[in-house]
Short mmCIF file of C-alpha atoms in Angstrom, two decimals:
data_model
loop_
_atom_site.label_atom_id
_atom_site.label_comp_id
_atom_site.label_asym_id
_atom_site.label_seq_id
_atom_site.Cartn_x
_atom_site.Cartn_y
_atom_site.Cartn_z
CA MET A 1 0.02 0.20 -0.07
CA THR A 2 2.41 2.51 0.80
CA GLY A 3 4.81 1.55 -1.98
CA GLY A 4 2.19 2.50 -4.34
CA HIS A 5 2.02 6.27 -3.26
CA TYR A 6 5.55 7.48 -3.19
CA ILE A 7 5.02 9.47 -6.00
CA PHE A 8 2.06 11.61 -4.52
CA TRP A 9 4.30 12.31 -1.31
CA PHE A 10 6.79 14.06 -3.61
CA VAL A 11 3.81 16.13 -5.16
CA PHE A 12 2.54 16.97 -1.67
CA VAL A 13 6.06 18.02 -0.55
CA LEU A 14 6.26 20.25 -3.69
CA MET A 15 2.99 21.58 -3.07
CA VAL A 16 3.91 22.35 0.51
CA ILE A 17 7.26 24.06 -0.72
CA GLY A 18 5.07 26.37 -2.91
CA LEU A 19 2.51 27.21 -0.62
CA TYR A 20 5.22 27.97 2.10
CA ALA A 21 6.86 30.46 -0.45
CA VAL A 22 3.97 32.01 -1.35
CA ILE A 23 2.63 32.84 2.31
CA SER A 24 6.11 33.56 3.86
CA HIS A 25 7.61 35.99 1.84
CA GLY A 26 6.66 39.41 1.17
CA ASN A 27 7.79 40.07 -2.27
CA LEU A 28 5.30 39.43 -5.11
CA VAL A 29 7.60 38.34 -7.39
CA LYS A 30 8.67 35.74 -5.15
CA LYS A 31 5.09 34.96 -4.21
CA LEU A 32 4.44 34.45 -7.90
CA ILE A 33 7.20 31.93 -8.40
CA GLY A 34 5.99 30.01 -5.28
CA LEU A 35 2.65 29.73 -6.68
CA ASN A 36 4.31 28.53 -9.85
CA LEU A 37 5.67 25.61 -7.91
CA PHE A 38 2.50 25.02 -6.32
CA GLN A 39 0.87 24.74 -9.95
CA ILE A 40 3.68 22.20 -10.99
CA GLY A 41 2.73 20.16 -7.86
CA VAL A 42 -0.91 20.16 -9.20
CA PHE A 43 0.01 19.44 -12.73
CA MET A 44 2.08 16.20 -11.55
CA PHE A 45 -0.53 14.98 -9.44
CA TYR A 46 -3.31 15.15 -12.30
CA ILE A 47 -0.94 13.52 -14.62
CA ALA A 48 0.33 10.87 -12.04
CA LEU A 49 -3.27 9.86 -11.56
CA GLY A 50 -3.72 9.00 -15.14
CA LYS A 51 -0.48 7.10 -15.73
CA VAL A 52 -0.43 2.95 -16.01
CA GLU A 53 2.34 0.76 -15.21
CA ASP A 54 3.47 -0.32 -18.79
CA GLY A 55 1.40 2.40 -20.54
CA ARG A 56 2.41 4.40 -23.75
CA ALA A 57 1.26 8.04 -24.47
CA PRO A 58 -2.21 7.87 -25.58
CA ILE A 59 -1.55 8.07 -29.10
CA VAL A 60 -3.14 5.25 -30.74
CA GLU A 61 -1.14 2.73 -32.56
CA GLU A 62 -1.11 -0.77 -33.99
CA GLY A 63 -0.07 -3.41 -31.43
CA VAL A 64 -0.37 -1.27 -28.42
CA GLU A 65 -2.88 -2.24 -25.69
CA VAL A 66 -1.96 0.06 -22.58
CA TYR A 67 -2.36 3.89 -22.80
CA SER A 68 -2.10 6.20 -20.43
CA HIS A 69 -5.28 8.50 -19.72
CA PRO A 70 -5.53 11.09 -21.97
CA LEU A 71 -8.19 13.39 -19.87
CA PRO A 72 -5.63 14.54 -17.26
CA HIS A 73 -3.37 15.69 -20.19
CA VAL A 74 -5.75 17.40 -21.85
CA LEU A 75 -6.76 19.24 -18.42
CA ILE A 76 -3.10 19.98 -17.59
CA LEU A 77 -2.00 21.10 -21.23
CA THR A 78 -4.74 23.78 -21.13
CA ALA A 79 -3.98 24.75 -17.67
CA ILE A 80 -0.22 25.41 -18.11
CA VAL A 81 -1.22 27.81 -20.95
CA VAL A 82 -4.13 29.41 -18.89
CA GLY A 83 -1.30 29.24 -15.91
CA VAL A 84 1.54 31.51 -17.78
CA ALA A 85 -1.37 33.96 -18.83
CA THR A 86 -2.39 34.72 -15.21
CA THR A 87 1.03 34.62 -14.17
CA SER A 88 2.07 37.51 -16.58
CA LEU A 89 -1.26 39.26 -15.30
CA GLY A 90 0.37 38.97 -11.77
CA LEU A 91 3.50 40.55 -12.98
CA ALA A 92 1.63 43.09 -14.72
CA LEU A 93 -0.15 44.04 -11.46
CA ALA A 94 3.27 43.86 -9.56
CA ILE A 95 4.94 46.17 -11.75
CA ARG A 96 2.21 48.67 -11.40
CA ILE A 97 2.33 48.15 -7.67
CA TYR A 98 5.97 48.92 -7.93
CA GLU A 99 5.34 52.30 -9.89
CA ALA A 100 2.72 53.54 -7.23
CA TYR A 101 4.65 52.54 -4.16
CA GLY A 102 8.50 51.96 -5.06
CA THR A 103 8.53 48.58 -3.99
CA ILE A 104 6.99 45.14 -4.21
CA GLU A 105 7.66 44.14 -0.39
CA GLU A 106 4.03 43.61 0.82
CA ASP A 107 4.83 44.91 4.35
CA GLU A 108 6.35 48.13 3.04
CA VAL A 109 3.16 48.47 0.40
CA ILE A 110 1.00 48.50 3.89
CA GLU A 111 2.96 50.87 5.67
CA ARG A 112 3.01 53.22 3.19
CA ASP A 113 -0.89 52.75 2.90
CA LYS A 114 -1.13 53.43 6.77
CA ALA A 115 1.18 56.49 6.47
CA ALA A 116 -0.86 57.86 3.64
CA GLU A 117 -4.22 57.30 5.64
CA GLN A 118 -2.79 58.98 8.84
CA ASP A 119 -1.68 62.00 6.50
CA GLY A 120 -5.50 61.96 5.43
CA THR A 121 -4.45 62.09 1.74
CA ALA A 122 -6.10 58.97 0.83
CA GLU A 123 -9.68 60.17 1.16
CA LEU A 124 -11.17 59.33 -2.30
CA ASN A 125 -11.41 55.81 -3.37
CA GLY A 126 -10.93 56.25 -6.83
CA THR A 127 -7.59 58.35 -6.51
CA ALA A 128 -6.26 56.15 -3.38
CA GLU A 129 -3.49 54.83 -5.12
CA ARG A 130 -1.80 57.77 -6.41
CA ASP A 131 -2.61 59.87 -3.30
CA GLY A 132 -0.96 56.77 -1.71
CA VAL A 133 2.12 57.64 -3.41
CA ARG A 134 2.29 61.66 -2.62
CA GLY A 135 1.55 60.44 1.04
CA GLY A 136 3.98 57.58 1.27
CA GLU A 137 6.67 60.42 -0.34
CA ALA A 138 5.79 62.87 1.85
CA GLY A 139 5.17 60.67 5.28
CA PRO A 140 8.29 59.23 6.36
CA MET B 1 12.97 -1.19 -8.51
CA SER B 2 11.81 -0.75 -11.98
CA LEU B 3 13.08 1.94 -14.18
CA LEU B 4 9.78 4.08 -13.89
CA VAL B 5 10.28 4.24 -10.04
CA LEU B 6 14.02 5.02 -10.51
CA MET B 7 13.52 7.74 -12.87
CA ASP B 8 10.52 9.26 -10.93
CA VAL B 9 12.46 9.59 -7.71
CA SER B 10 15.48 10.76 -9.27
CA LEU B 11 13.85 13.78 -11.08
CA PHE B 12 11.54 14.24 -8.24
CA THR B 13 14.52 14.39 -5.80
CA LEU B 14 16.01 17.23 -8.34
CA LEU B 15 12.98 18.76 -8.49
CA LEU B 16 12.41 19.13 -4.85
CA ALA B 17 16.08 20.34 -4.26
CA THR B 18 15.45 22.93 -6.76
CA ALA B 19 12.20 24.29 -5.02
CA LEU B 20 13.94 24.63 -1.88
CA ALA B 21 16.89 26.21 -3.47
CA ILE B 22 14.14 28.43 -4.57
CA THR B 23 12.73 29.45 -1.55
CA ARG B 24 16.05 30.12 0.25
CA LEU B 25 17.17 32.42 -2.45
CA ARG B 26 16.64 36.11 -2.05
CA ALA B 27 18.35 37.15 -5.50
CA LEU B 28 15.15 37.02 -7.47
CA TYR B 29 17.31 36.61 -10.92
CA GLU B 30 19.02 33.28 -9.53
CA ALA B 31 15.33 32.36 -8.38
CA THR B 32 13.95 33.16 -11.95
CA MET B 33 16.84 30.97 -13.41
CA LEU B 34 16.23 28.01 -11.08
CA THR B 35 12.44 28.14 -11.70
CA ALA B 36 13.01 27.64 -15.52
CA LEU B 37 15.16 24.73 -14.27
CA ALA B 38 11.91 23.41 -12.23
CA GLY B 39 10.09 23.76 -15.26
CA LEU B 40 12.69 21.81 -17.42
CA LEU B 41 12.74 18.85 -14.81
CA SER B 42 9.10 18.70 -14.44
CA ALA B 43 8.62 18.71 -18.67
CA SER B 44 10.97 15.46 -18.26
CA LEU B 45 8.86 14.19 -15.63
CA PHE B 46 6.02 14.66 -17.90
CA VAL B 47 7.73 12.57 -20.55
CA VAL B 48 8.48 9.76 -17.96
CA LEU B 49 4.49 9.88 -16.93
CA ASP B 50 3.41 9.39 -20.91
CA ALA B 51 2.21 13.12 -21.13
CA LEU B 52 4.09 14.31 -24.22
CA ASP B 53 1.82 16.86 -25.26
CA VAL B 54 1.68 18.41 -21.59
CA ALA B 55 5.63 17.87 -21.73
CA ILE B 56 6.02 20.15 -25.01
CA THR B 57 3.96 22.74 -23.35
CA GLU B 58 5.52 23.01 -20.19
CA ALA B 59 9.05 23.00 -21.84
CA ALA B 60 8.19 26.09 -23.82
CA VAL B 61 6.18 27.65 -21.04
CA GLY B 62 8.12 26.68 -17.75
CA THR B 63 11.61 27.31 -19.22
CA GLY B 64 10.97 29.59 -22.17
CA ILE B 65 8.07 32.10 -21.77
CA SER B 66 7.42 32.39 -18.04
CA THR B 67 11.33 33.01 -17.61
CA VAL B 68 11.42 35.53 -19.91
CA LEU B 69 8.19 37.33 -18.50
CA PHE B 70 9.77 36.96 -15.14
CA ILE B 71 12.95 38.67 -16.11
CA ALA B 72 11.47 41.38 -17.97
CA ALA B 73 9.13 42.15 -14.83
CA LEU B 74 12.30 42.08 -12.70
CA ARG B 75 13.85 44.63 -14.83
CA LEU B 76 11.05 46.87 -14.25
CA THR B 77 11.00 46.42 -10.17
CA ARG B 78 13.62 45.31 -7.96
CA SER B 79 15.66 42.15 -8.25
CA ARG B 80 16.56 41.61 -4.29
CA GLU B 81 14.40 40.26 -1.95
CA ALA B 82 13.87 42.00 1.42
CA VAL B 83 14.78 39.98 4.59
CA THR B 84 11.63 38.16 5.71
CA PRO B 85 10.68 38.54 9.25
CA ARG B 86 11.13 35.40 11.26
CA ARG B 87 7.33 35.58 12.81
CA ARG B 88 6.49 35.24 9.02
CA LEU B 89 8.22 32.54 8.44
CA TRP B 90 6.98 30.77 11.34
CA SER B 91 3.12 31.21 10.13
CA GLY B 92 3.88 30.23 6.67
CA GLY B 93 5.81 27.21 7.66
CA ALA B 94 2.73 26.29 10.17
CA VAL B 95 -0.01 26.82 7.40
CA ALA B 96 2.17 25.05 5.18
CA VAL B 97 2.74 22.20 7.28
CA LEU B 98 -0.81 21.64 8.21
CA LEU B 99 -1.69 21.38 4.20
CA GLY B 100 1.07 18.69 3.98
CA ALA B 101 -0.52 16.68 6.82
CA THR B 102 -4.18 16.94 5.86
CA LEU B 103 -2.75 15.90 1.95
CA LEU B 104 -0.69 13.04 3.59
CA TYR B 105 -4.04 11.81 5.48
CA ALA B 106 -6.31 12.26 2.51
CA ALA B 107 -3.52 10.21 0.10
CA GLN B 108 -4.52 7.01 2.18
CA ASP B 109 -7.63 7.03 0.26
CA LEU B 110 -5.69 7.47 -3.24
CA PRO B 111 -5.44 4.49 -5.54
CA PRO B 112 -1.70 3.25 -5.80
CA PHE B 113 0.17 5.27 -8.53
CA ALA B 114 0.35 3.34 -11.99
CA GLU B 115 -1.84 0.19 -11.18
CA PRO B 116 -4.21 -0.67 -14.10
CA ASP B 117 -7.32 -1.27 -12.03
CA THR B 118 -7.80 2.73 -10.48
CA PRO B 119 -11.00 3.99 -10.98
CA VAL B 120 -9.39 6.53 -13.37
CA GLN B 121 -8.90 3.54 -15.80
CA THR B 122 -11.94 1.54 -14.88
CA ASN B 123 -14.19 4.32 -15.67
CA PRO B 124 -16.13 3.98 -18.70
CA VAL B 125 -15.04 7.40 -20.19
CA THR B 126 -11.54 5.46 -20.59
CA GLN B 127 -13.17 3.39 -23.48
CA THR B 128 -14.76 6.07 -25.27
CA TYR B 129 -11.71 8.06 -25.06
CA LEU B 130 -9.16 5.68 -26.13
CA HIS B 131 -11.09 2.90 -28.78
CA GLU B 132 -14.34 4.48 -29.66
CA SER B 133 -12.88 8.02 -30.55
CA GLN B 134 -10.86 6.03 -33.54
CA GLU B 135 -14.37 5.47 -35.06
CA ASP B 136 -16.22 8.73 -33.75
CA ILE B 137 -13.48 11.10 -34.97
CA GLY B 138 -10.60 8.92 -36.60
CA VAL B 139 -7.51 10.90 -34.82
CA PRO B 140 -4.82 8.66 -33.63
CA ASN B 141 -3.55 11.45 -31.09
CA THR B 142 -6.48 11.12 -28.71
CA VAL B 143 -5.34 14.18 -26.62
CA ALA B 144 -6.08 16.37 -29.65
CA ALA B 145 -9.57 14.68 -29.89
CA VAL B 146 -10.62 15.09 -26.19
CA LEU B 147 -9.36 18.71 -26.29
CA ALA B 148 -10.61 19.80 -29.67
CA SER B 149 -14.01 17.74 -30.17
CA TYR B 150 -14.94 16.05 -26.94
CA ARG B 151 -14.08 18.83 -24.27
CA GLY B 152 -14.67 21.40 -27.05
CA TYR B 153 -16.57 23.81 -25.03
CA ASP B 154 -13.86 23.72 -21.93
CA THR B 155 -11.26 24.52 -24.59
CA LEU B 156 -13.40 27.58 -25.97
CA GLY B 157 -13.37 28.85 -22.25
CA GLU B 158 -9.86 28.40 -21.42
CA LEU B 159 -9.13 30.21 -24.67
CA VAL B 160 -11.55 32.85 -23.44
CA VAL B 161 -9.28 32.97 -20.22
CA ILE B 162 -6.01 33.60 -22.04
CA PHE B 163 -7.91 36.05 -24.41
CA THR B 164 -8.59 38.13 -21.05
CA ALA B 165 -5.35 37.91 -19.95
CA GLY B 166 -4.10 39.09 -23.22
CA VAL B 167 -6.28 42.11 -23.20
CA THR B 168 -5.84 42.98 -19.86
CA VAL B 169 -1.93 42.92 -19.22
CA PRO B 170 -1.31 45.56 -22.34
CA LEU B 171 -4.34 47.39 -20.37
CA LEU B 172 -2.35 47.44 -17.57
CA LEU B 173 1.11 48.30 -18.92
CA LEU B 174 0.66 50.25 -22.09
CA ARG B 175 0.20 53.82 -21.45
CA THR B 176 -1.78 56.11 -23.98
CA ARG B 177 -0.39 58.09 -26.49
CA ARG B 178 -1.07 61.48 -24.87
CA ARG B 179 0.40 60.06 -21.56
CA ALA B 180 3.77 58.59 -23.12
CA GLU B 181 4.22 61.78 -25.08
CA ARG B 182 3.79 63.87 -21.81
CA ASP B 183 6.22 61.27 -20.04
CA GLU B 184 8.75 61.61 -23.20
CA ALA B 185 8.78 65.19 -22.57
CA HIS B 186 9.61 64.40 -19.09
CA ALA B 187 12.09 61.99 -19.65
CA GLY B 188 13.78 64.07 -21.81
CA GLU B 189 14.74 66.24 -18.97
CA GLU B 190 16.13 63.36 -17.29
CA GLY B 191 17.27 61.52 -20.05
CA ALA B 192 21.14 61.72 -18.83
CA GLU B 193 20.35 59.46 -15.63
CA GLY B 194 18.14 56.78 -17.42
CA GLY B 195 20.79 56.21 -20.44
CA THR B 196 23.28 54.78 -17.93
CA GLU B 197 21.46 51.70 -17.49
CA PRO B 198 20.10 50.41 -20.74
CA GLY B 199 17.93 47.02 -19.90
CA THR B 200 20.56 44.39 -20.90
CA GLU B 201 19.76 41.73 -18.18
CA HIS B 202 18.02 39.45 -20.61
CA GLY B 203 19.81 36.10 -21.17
CA THR B 204 22.22 33.92 -19.04
CA GLU B 205 23.91 35.17 -16.07
CA HIS B 206 26.97 34.92 -18.19
CA GLY B 207 25.45 37.14 -20.78
CA ARG B 208 24.22 39.71 -18.39
CA GLU B 209 27.61 40.07 -16.94
CA HIS B 210 29.13 40.97 -20.04
CA SER B 211 26.45 42.94 -21.48
CA ALA B 212 26.50 44.96 -18.21
CA GLU B 213 29.81 46.32 -18.94
CA HIS B 214 28.63 46.84 -22.55
CA GLY B 215 25.83 48.50 -21.39
CA ALA B 216 28.00 50.99 -19.11
CA GLU B 217 29.88 51.86 -21.96
CA HIS B 218 27.24 52.48 -24.26
CA GLY B 219 25.04 54.40 -21.44
CA ALA B 220 28.32 56.61 -21.19
CA GLU B 221 28.66 57.18 -24.95
CA HIS B 222 24.55 57.82 -25.28
CA GLY B 223 23.81 58.96 -21.86
CA THR B 224 22.89 62.55 -22.88
CA GLU B 225 20.60 61.53 -25.60
CA LYS B 226 16.61 61.11 -25.15
CA GLY B 227 14.48 58.30 -24.36
CA ALA B 228 13.40 57.34 -28.16
CA GLU B 229 17.41 56.10 -28.60
CA HIS B 230 17.58 53.94 -25.68
CA ARG B 231 15.76 51.15 -27.33
CA SER B 232 18.35 51.05 -30.12
CA ALA B 233 21.00 51.63 -28.08
CA ARG B 234 20.05 48.51 -26.28
CA ALA B 235 19.34 46.30 -29.51
CA VAL B 236 22.77 47.32 -30.44
CA VAL B 237 24.29 46.07 -27.58
CA MET B 238 22.36 42.82 -27.32
CA SER B 239 22.99 41.91 -31.29
CA GLU B 240 26.90 42.56 -30.96
CA TYR B 241 27.33 39.20 -29.75
CA ARG B 242 28.03 37.31 -33.01
CA VAL B 243 27.25 33.76 -31.59
CA LEU B 244 23.81 35.05 -30.22
CA ARG B 245 23.14 37.25 -33.39
CA VAL B 246 23.95 34.07 -35.91
CA ALA B 247 22.47 31.33 -33.37
CA SER B 248 19.06 33.17 -33.10
CA LYS B 249 18.93 34.05 -36.79
CA VAL B 250 19.66 30.34 -37.63
CA LEU B 251 17.22 29.30 -35.20
CA MET B 252 14.19 31.62 -36.08
CA PRO B 253 12.89 29.52 -39.32
CA PHE B 254 13.66 26.19 -37.68
CA ILE B 255 11.32 27.43 -34.58
CA LEU B 256 8.69 28.87 -36.83
CA LEU B 257 8.60 25.70 -38.87
CA PHE B 258 8.60 23.57 -35.79
CA ALA B 259 5.55 25.39 -34.48
CA CYS B 260 3.75 25.09 -37.84
CA TYR B 261 4.63 21.10 -37.58
CA VAL B 262 3.36 20.89 -34.03
CA LEU B 263 0.04 22.71 -34.92
CA PHE B 264 -0.74 20.50 -38.16
CA HIS B 265 0.43 17.28 -37.17
CA GLY B 266 -1.05 17.67 -34.09
CA ASP B 267 -3.59 14.97 -35.14
CA TYR B 268 -1.15 11.88 -35.60
CA GLY B 269 1.44 12.86 -33.05
CA PRO B 270 1.88 15.17 -29.82
CA GLY B 271 1.16 18.73 -30.58
CA GLY B 272 -1.56 20.91 -31.25
CA GLY B 273 -2.61 24.34 -30.98
CA PHE B 274 -1.45 25.39 -27.63
CA GLN B 275 1.92 23.98 -28.02
CA ALA B 276 2.01 25.49 -31.48
CA GLY B 277 1.21 28.91 -29.85
CA VAL B 278 3.64 29.04 -26.94
CA ILE B 279 6.67 27.68 -29.48
CA PHE B 280 5.59 30.71 -32.01
CA ALA B 281 5.58 33.17 -29.66
CA ALA B 282 9.00 31.59 -28.23
CA GLY B 283 10.63 32.40 -31.42
CA PHE B 284 9.41 35.97 -31.80
CA VAL B 285 10.24 36.58 -28.01
CA LEU B 286 13.90 34.81 -28.78
CA TYR B 287 14.40 37.17 -31.66
CA SER B 288 13.31 40.33 -30.11
CA LEU B 289 15.50 40.04 -26.94
CA VAL B 290 18.54 39.86 -29.44
CA PHE B 291 17.72 42.23 -32.06
CA GLY B 292 15.42 44.73 -30.11
CA ILE B 293 11.41 44.81 -29.88
CA GLY B 294 11.79 47.60 -32.91
CA GLU B 295 13.08 44.71 -35.48
CA VAL B 296 10.06 42.47 -34.47
CA GLU B 297 7.65 45.52 -34.77
CA ARG B 298 8.81 46.13 -38.36
CA VAL B 299 7.67 42.45 -39.23
CA LEU B 300 4.61 42.18 -36.89
CA PRO B 301 3.37 46.10 -36.17
CA TRP B 302 1.90 46.36 -32.67
CA PRO B 303 -1.86 46.98 -34.11
CA VAL B 304 -1.65 43.85 -36.09
CA MET B 305 -0.47 41.90 -33.13
CA LEU B 306 -3.38 43.10 -30.59
CA GLY B 307 -5.63 42.52 -33.55
CA LEU B 308 -4.75 38.97 -33.75
CA VAL B 309 -5.29 38.44 -30.22
CA PRO B 310 -9.40 38.26 -30.81
CA VAL B 311 -9.20 36.58 -34.28
CA GLY B 312 -8.51 32.74 -32.80
CA VAL B 313 -11.60 33.14 -30.20
CA LEU B 314 -13.79 34.38 -33.01
CA LEU B 315 -12.42 31.64 -35.44
CA TYR B 316 -13.33 28.96 -32.60
CA ALA B 317 -16.54 30.57 -31.47
CA GLY B 318 -17.57 31.35 -35.29
CA LEU B 319 -16.83 27.59 -36.25
CA GLY B 320 -19.46 26.95 -33.28
CA VAL B 321 -22.02 28.95 -34.73
CA ALA B 322 -21.31 27.84 -38.48
CA ASN B 323 -22.10 24.23 -37.14
CA MET B 324 -25.34 25.65 -35.89
CA ALA B 325 -26.60 27.19 -38.97
CA LEU B 326 -25.55 23.87 -40.77
CA GLY B 327 -28.19 22.41 -38.43
CA GLY B 328 -25.98 20.57 -35.70
CA ALA B 329 -25.13 21.52 -32.38
CA PHE B 330 -22.71 24.21 -30.98
CA LEU B 331 -18.93 22.81 -32.15
CA ASP B 332 -20.94 19.56 -33.50
CA TYR B 333 -18.21 19.29 -36.41
CA ASP B 334 -20.21 16.34 -38.05
CA THR B 335 -21.99 18.84 -39.92
CA LEU B 336 -19.14 20.50 -41.74
CA VAL B 337 -18.87 17.73 -44.55
CA PRO B 338 -22.54 16.07 -44.89
CA GLY B 339 -22.43 12.82 -45.27
CA HIS B 340 -18.88 12.28 -43.77
CA PRO B 341 -18.87 12.80 -40.06
CA GLU B 342 -15.27 11.60 -39.91
CA GLU B 343 -13.94 14.39 -42.10
CA GLY B 344 -15.79 17.00 -40.87
CA GLN B 345 -14.22 16.31 -37.45
CA HIS B 346 -10.92 16.25 -38.95
CA TYR B 347 -11.55 19.67 -40.41
CA GLY B 348 -13.54 21.27 -37.33
CA ILE B 349 -10.33 20.31 -35.17
CA LEU B 350 -7.91 21.69 -37.35
CA ILE B 351 -9.89 25.06 -37.30
CA ILE B 352 -9.99 24.95 -33.52
CA GLU B 353 -6.30 24.39 -33.08
CA THR B 354 -5.40 26.73 -35.84
CA GLY B 355 -7.70 29.20 -33.83
CA VAL B 356 -6.17 28.26 -30.54
CA GLY B 357 -2.57 28.57 -31.76
CA ILE B 358 -3.18 31.82 -33.32
CA THR B 359 -4.90 33.60 -30.11
CA VAL B 360 -2.11 31.90 -27.74
CA ALA B 361 0.73 33.17 -29.89
CA ALA B 362 -0.86 36.39 -30.21
CA VAL B 363 -1.48 37.06 -26.45
CA LEU B 364 2.12 35.79 -25.35
CA ILE B 365 3.75 38.18 -27.78
CA ALA B 366 1.44 41.03 -26.90
CA VAL B 367 2.06 40.69 -23.04
CA TYR B 368 5.83 40.46 -23.81
CA TYR B 369 5.83 43.51 -25.83
CA SER B 370 3.76 45.43 -22.97
CA PHE B 371 6.38 44.31 -20.57
CA ALA B 372 9.53 44.94 -22.84
CA ASN B 373 7.77 48.93 -24.09
CA ARG B 374 7.35 49.74 -20.74
CA GLY B 375 11.18 48.91 -19.99
CA ALA B 376 12.20 50.76 -23.20
CA ARG B 377 9.99 54.05 -22.17
CA ARG B 378 11.02 54.20 -18.83
#
């Protein structure tokens, strides 16, 4: 029983490392890298479920009887491309945050927001971001 | 110990070591390079696990496109991470360990790995996808059959997600013309400072060191010129390396040809629209890394690029509507060639895959353009 699960344990360790990177690091780019690792773990999990011992890739040929399951492959294949699209969106947001706050460290962004609030510059919700910069520069 | 177990264990050990190194590194460039390594290792694992289509995608995305995007983002932000406070490490570690424990507990109910009698293999859908698909659709690569035909709605949804990202990233990063002109005027005053660091951080670490030296020289020469010249200065720096220049120029037609092969041969071998789109985009990104974004923009102007983003989605959805007009259901390709459902399926899958390829390639190139353009105008 335990011998048959080793690959899932590897996958879980990878997911744990990825989640740890997402939660414990304050840097937004590092968070995205951690998210990518977690994502690889999820992909592996799906693909491992479809694998059969002595199976072949699911491309039908003469004389081959055992194939791995194609459905996880389809799901993960599209998920990888969607993953890079969402990662790029996250990176774009990180760049905008850097331009507005001058940092991509979560803690520093929150500090600046607090400083801006104390200055009373962030009154309007719509312009909160831009005011945050001014307040942040003037504040500390 | 069988070969499968040996390969899995060794590749996974390398992958986990890479992941651990990534979490420990505070230099983000190095972490990005290791992420590329993790992508390559996971692509190898996909091959071991029989997922060839997935492996092509992961190799092109994980080691190619996403690395370039991360580096492009780091160039626009900061490349060194601040020291994480200790209490965060504890809370993060606690949550992660809790997740690990939960997963381990739940894994007791999982079927054993690679056994032939797991629920995944005994489900009736396996029979449908692997054997009945040969009569229904007649495409040897069952992944392509499932992707484009059986689960066509699903794939359309995924494509719309990618399309949305391709619209949102340029919206976030591209400046409007009026704003750009204002910034340009502003940058003219500050041009001297900006000129000393043309962004040459692309490529390997080795390349970076060298190009940084070159960049400094160039910056000193052109330092007083305006923002518009930065782009050409950078292009000159990168394409000064003969090996890079010749290799990328020689590789370019083969990459594009391979993308076309992957697209049109996807019915018979591993491949399809997603892979082809990513490889196509990787070719253009490589070219623009070496010769500068301006060179690629001459071949593929920005409005054309943005215009191509929705074309694939429209082609895909349009085919579905055409099927309805021909009297079938949405995305029911049997109606394309009356009397010959199998041929209809062939044409349908080909059109779908082409649409997917166009949108994926256009979105990824558009995303890269937006990152690179923002860097050039800063």
